[in-house]
Amino acid sequence: MQADPGHRAPEIQQVLEAIRARYGYDFSGYAPASMARRVLGALAKSGLASAGELEDKLRADPAFFARVLDDLTVRVSELYRDPDFYRAFRERVTPLLQGRPRLHIWLAGCAGGEEAYSLAILLQEADLYDRAQIYATDLSARALEQAQQGVYPVSSLTTFAENYRRSGGQGDLSGTYTLAYDRIAFRESLRRNISFFRHDLVGDRVFAEVQVIFCRNVLIYFGPELKQQVIAKFTQSLSAGGFLCLGGSERLSPSASRHYTDFAADERIYRRGLPS
């Protein structure tokens, strides 16, 4: 079956509407071309013959939907992905967080957890981890299960170590995990201040006031209106003087920018306005 999103838009929309009606997940604000590719990819992977069959099985089988949800939500990550961003955060943001007695960080779209552990290691090296609480959220329960386990293939180590070095890490990365067979597992000392839980950026409300928000390489899959809604939630959650960290291809719209200053523009780190 060929993935031609253009002429298949009506049946793709029917699949998405079935998901919304049956499970409450609303993908209507996502970028249409990206969403179409994901639906057609899920259909091809399922082995079903048509979008109609996919729609029927999604309605009838919650376990099948849980698997398809992973195909509809992007889960691409690695430890210290985009090292230049982490270097900027390490060198420019963490010094401004030192004076806070408590630090709350929302990591939205945590995928398999690599970004959460990257941040935990960075905060530990900056002597901030013991006073920090990281809220790592995602739409996918399966992604969150992997993230909570903190277990990754040993084949990832070369990339992890190189990214860590390029991000400015000065410690010994091997001290952060245990090695068994073909897997590495991050130590409990890194996981103790991370809370993983499900949160839908589209449908759920803000749940806490935080000083830092990471939402990197998520908004690129949203349409303009949905981006505005999500950024408004972030602005509501972020305390004055707090930091919003986006992905390299993501920018604030002019209307959202009035609440922020470009703190590290090249790395898409923005600062919430301080009280006048």
Coordinates of C-alpha atoms in Angstrom, one line a residue, residues 50-199:
S50 CA -7.5 -0.6 4.6
A51 CA -7.9 2.5 6.7
G52 CA -11.4 1.4 7.5
E53 CA -10.1 -1.9 8.9
L54 CA -7.6 0.1 11.0
E55 CA -10.4 2.3 12.3
D56 CA -12.5 -0.7 13.3
K57 CA -9.7 -2.4 15.1
L58 CA -8.7 0.8 16.9
R59 CA -12.3 1.2 18.2
A60 CA -12.5 -2.4 19.3
D61 CA -9.1 -3.2 20.7
P62 CA -7.5 -0.8 23.4
A63 CA -4.3 -2.9 23.5
F64 CA -3.9 -2.5 19.7
F65 CA -4.5 1.3 20.1
A66 CA -1.7 1.5 22.7
R67 CA 0.7 0.0 20.1
V68 CA -0.5 2.3 17.4
L69 CA -0.2 5.4 19.6
D70 CA 3.6 4.8 19.6
D71 CA 3.5 5.1 15.8
L72 CA 1.5 8.3 16.0
T73 CA 3.7 10.0 18.5
V74 CA 7.3 10.6 17.7
R75 CA 9.9 8.9 20.0
V76 CA 13.3 9.8 18.7
S77 CA 15.8 10.7 21.4
E78 CA 19.3 9.9 22.8
L79 CA 21.4 11.0 25.7
Y80 CA 22.5 14.7 25.2
R81 CA 20.9 14.9 21.8
D82 CA 22.0 18.2 20.4
P83 CA 25.1 18.7 22.6
D84 CA 25.4 22.4 21.8
F85 CA 22.1 23.0 23.5
Y86 CA 23.2 21.2 26.6
R87 CA 26.4 23.1 26.7
A88 CA 24.6 26.4 26.5
F89 CA 22.2 25.3 29.3
R90 CA 25.1 24.1 31.4
E91 CA 27.2 27.2 31.0
R92 CA 24.5 29.9 30.9
V93 CA 21.4 28.7 32.7
T94 CA 22.6 26.6 35.6
P95 CA 24.6 29.5 37.2
L96 CA 21.3 31.4 37.4
L97 CA 19.5 28.6 39.1
Q98 CA 22.1 28.2 41.9
G99 CA 20.3 30.6 44.2
R100 CA 17.0 28.8 44.2
P101 CA 16.3 26.6 47.3
R102 CA 13.9 24.4 45.2
L103 CA 13.9 23.8 41.5
H104 CA 11.0 22.4 39.5
I105 CA 11.5 21.4 35.9
W106 CA 8.9 20.2 33.4
L107 CA 10.2 18.0 30.6
A108 CA 7.3 17.7 28.2
G109 CA 7.5 15.0 25.6
C110 CA 10.1 12.9 27.4
A111 CA 9.8 9.9 25.0
G112 CA 12.0 7.0 26.2
G113 CA 13.5 9.1 29.0
E114 CA 17.0 9.8 27.6
E115 CA 16.5 13.6 27.9
A116 CA 15.4 13.2 31.5
Y117 CA 18.5 11.3 32.4
S118 CA 20.7 13.8 30.5
L119 CA 19.2 16.6 32.5
A120 CA 19.6 14.7 35.8
I121 CA 23.3 14.1 35.1
L122 CA 23.8 17.7 34.2
L123 CA 22.1 18.9 37.4
Q124 CA 24.0 16.5 39.5
E125 CA 27.3 17.9 38.1
A126 CA 26.1 21.4 38.8
D127 CA 25.3 20.5 42.4
L128 CA 21.6 21.2 41.7
Y129 CA 20.0 17.8 41.6
D130 CA 19.3 17.3 45.3
R131 CA 17.1 20.3 45.3
A132 CA 15.4 19.6 42.0
Q133 CA 12.2 17.8 41.0
I134 CA 11.9 16.8 37.3
Y135 CA 8.4 16.2 36.0
A136 CA 8.9 14.1 32.8
T137 CA 5.7 13.7 30.9
D138 CA 4.6 12.1 27.6
L139 CA 1.4 11.1 25.8
S140 CA 2.5 7.4 25.4
A141 CA 2.2 5.0 28.3
R142 CA 4.6 2.6 26.6
A143 CA 7.2 5.4 26.2
L144 CA 6.8 6.2 29.9
E145 CA 7.3 2.6 30.9
Q146 CA 10.6 2.5 29.1
A147 CA 11.6 5.9 30.6
Q148 CA 10.8 4.8 34.1
Q149 CA 13.0 1.7 33.7
G150 CA 15.9 3.7 32.5
V151 CA 17.3 0.8 30.5
Y152 CA 18.9 1.2 27.1
P153 CA 20.9 -0.9 24.6
V154 CA 24.7 -1.0 25.3
S155 CA 25.1 -0.2 21.6
S156 CA 23.9 3.3 22.4
L157 CA 26.9 4.0 24.7
T158 CA 29.3 5.3 22.0
T159 CA 26.8 7.9 20.9
F160 CA 25.8 8.7 24.5
A161 CA 29.5 9.2 25.5
E162 CA 30.4 11.4 22.5
N163 CA 27.3 13.6 23.0
Y164 CA 28.1 13.9 26.7
R165 CA 31.7 15.0 26.0
R166 CA 30.6 17.5 23.3
S167 CA 28.0 19.0 25.8
G168 CA 30.7 19.9 28.2
G169 CA 30.4 17.0 30.6
Q170 CA 33.5 16.7 32.7
G171 CA 32.7 13.7 34.8
D172 CA 32.8 9.9 34.2
L173 CA 29.6 8.9 32.4
S174 CA 30.3 5.3 33.3
G175 CA 29.6 6.1 36.9
T176 CA 25.9 6.9 36.2
Y177 CA 24.8 3.5 35.0
T178 CA 25.3 -0.2 35.6
L179 CA 26.1 -2.6 32.8
A180 CA 24.6 -6.1 32.4
Y181 CA 24.8 -8.2 29.2
D182 CA 23.7 -6.0 26.3
R183 CA 21.9 -3.3 28.4
I184 CA 22.8 -0.3 30.6
A185 CA 20.6 0.9 33.4
F186 CA 20.8 4.3 34.9
R187 CA 21.4 4.3 38.7
E188 CA 18.6 4.8 41.2
S189 CA 20.5 8.0 42.4
L190 CA 19.6 9.6 39.1
R191 CA 16.0 8.4 39.0
R192 CA 14.9 9.3 42.5
N193 CA 14.0 13.0 41.7
I194 CA 12.3 12.3 38.4
S195 CA 8.5 11.7 38.3
F196 CA 7.3 10.1 35.0
F197 CA 3.6 10.4 34.3
R198 CA 1.2 10.8 31.4
H199 CA 0.2 14.2 30.3

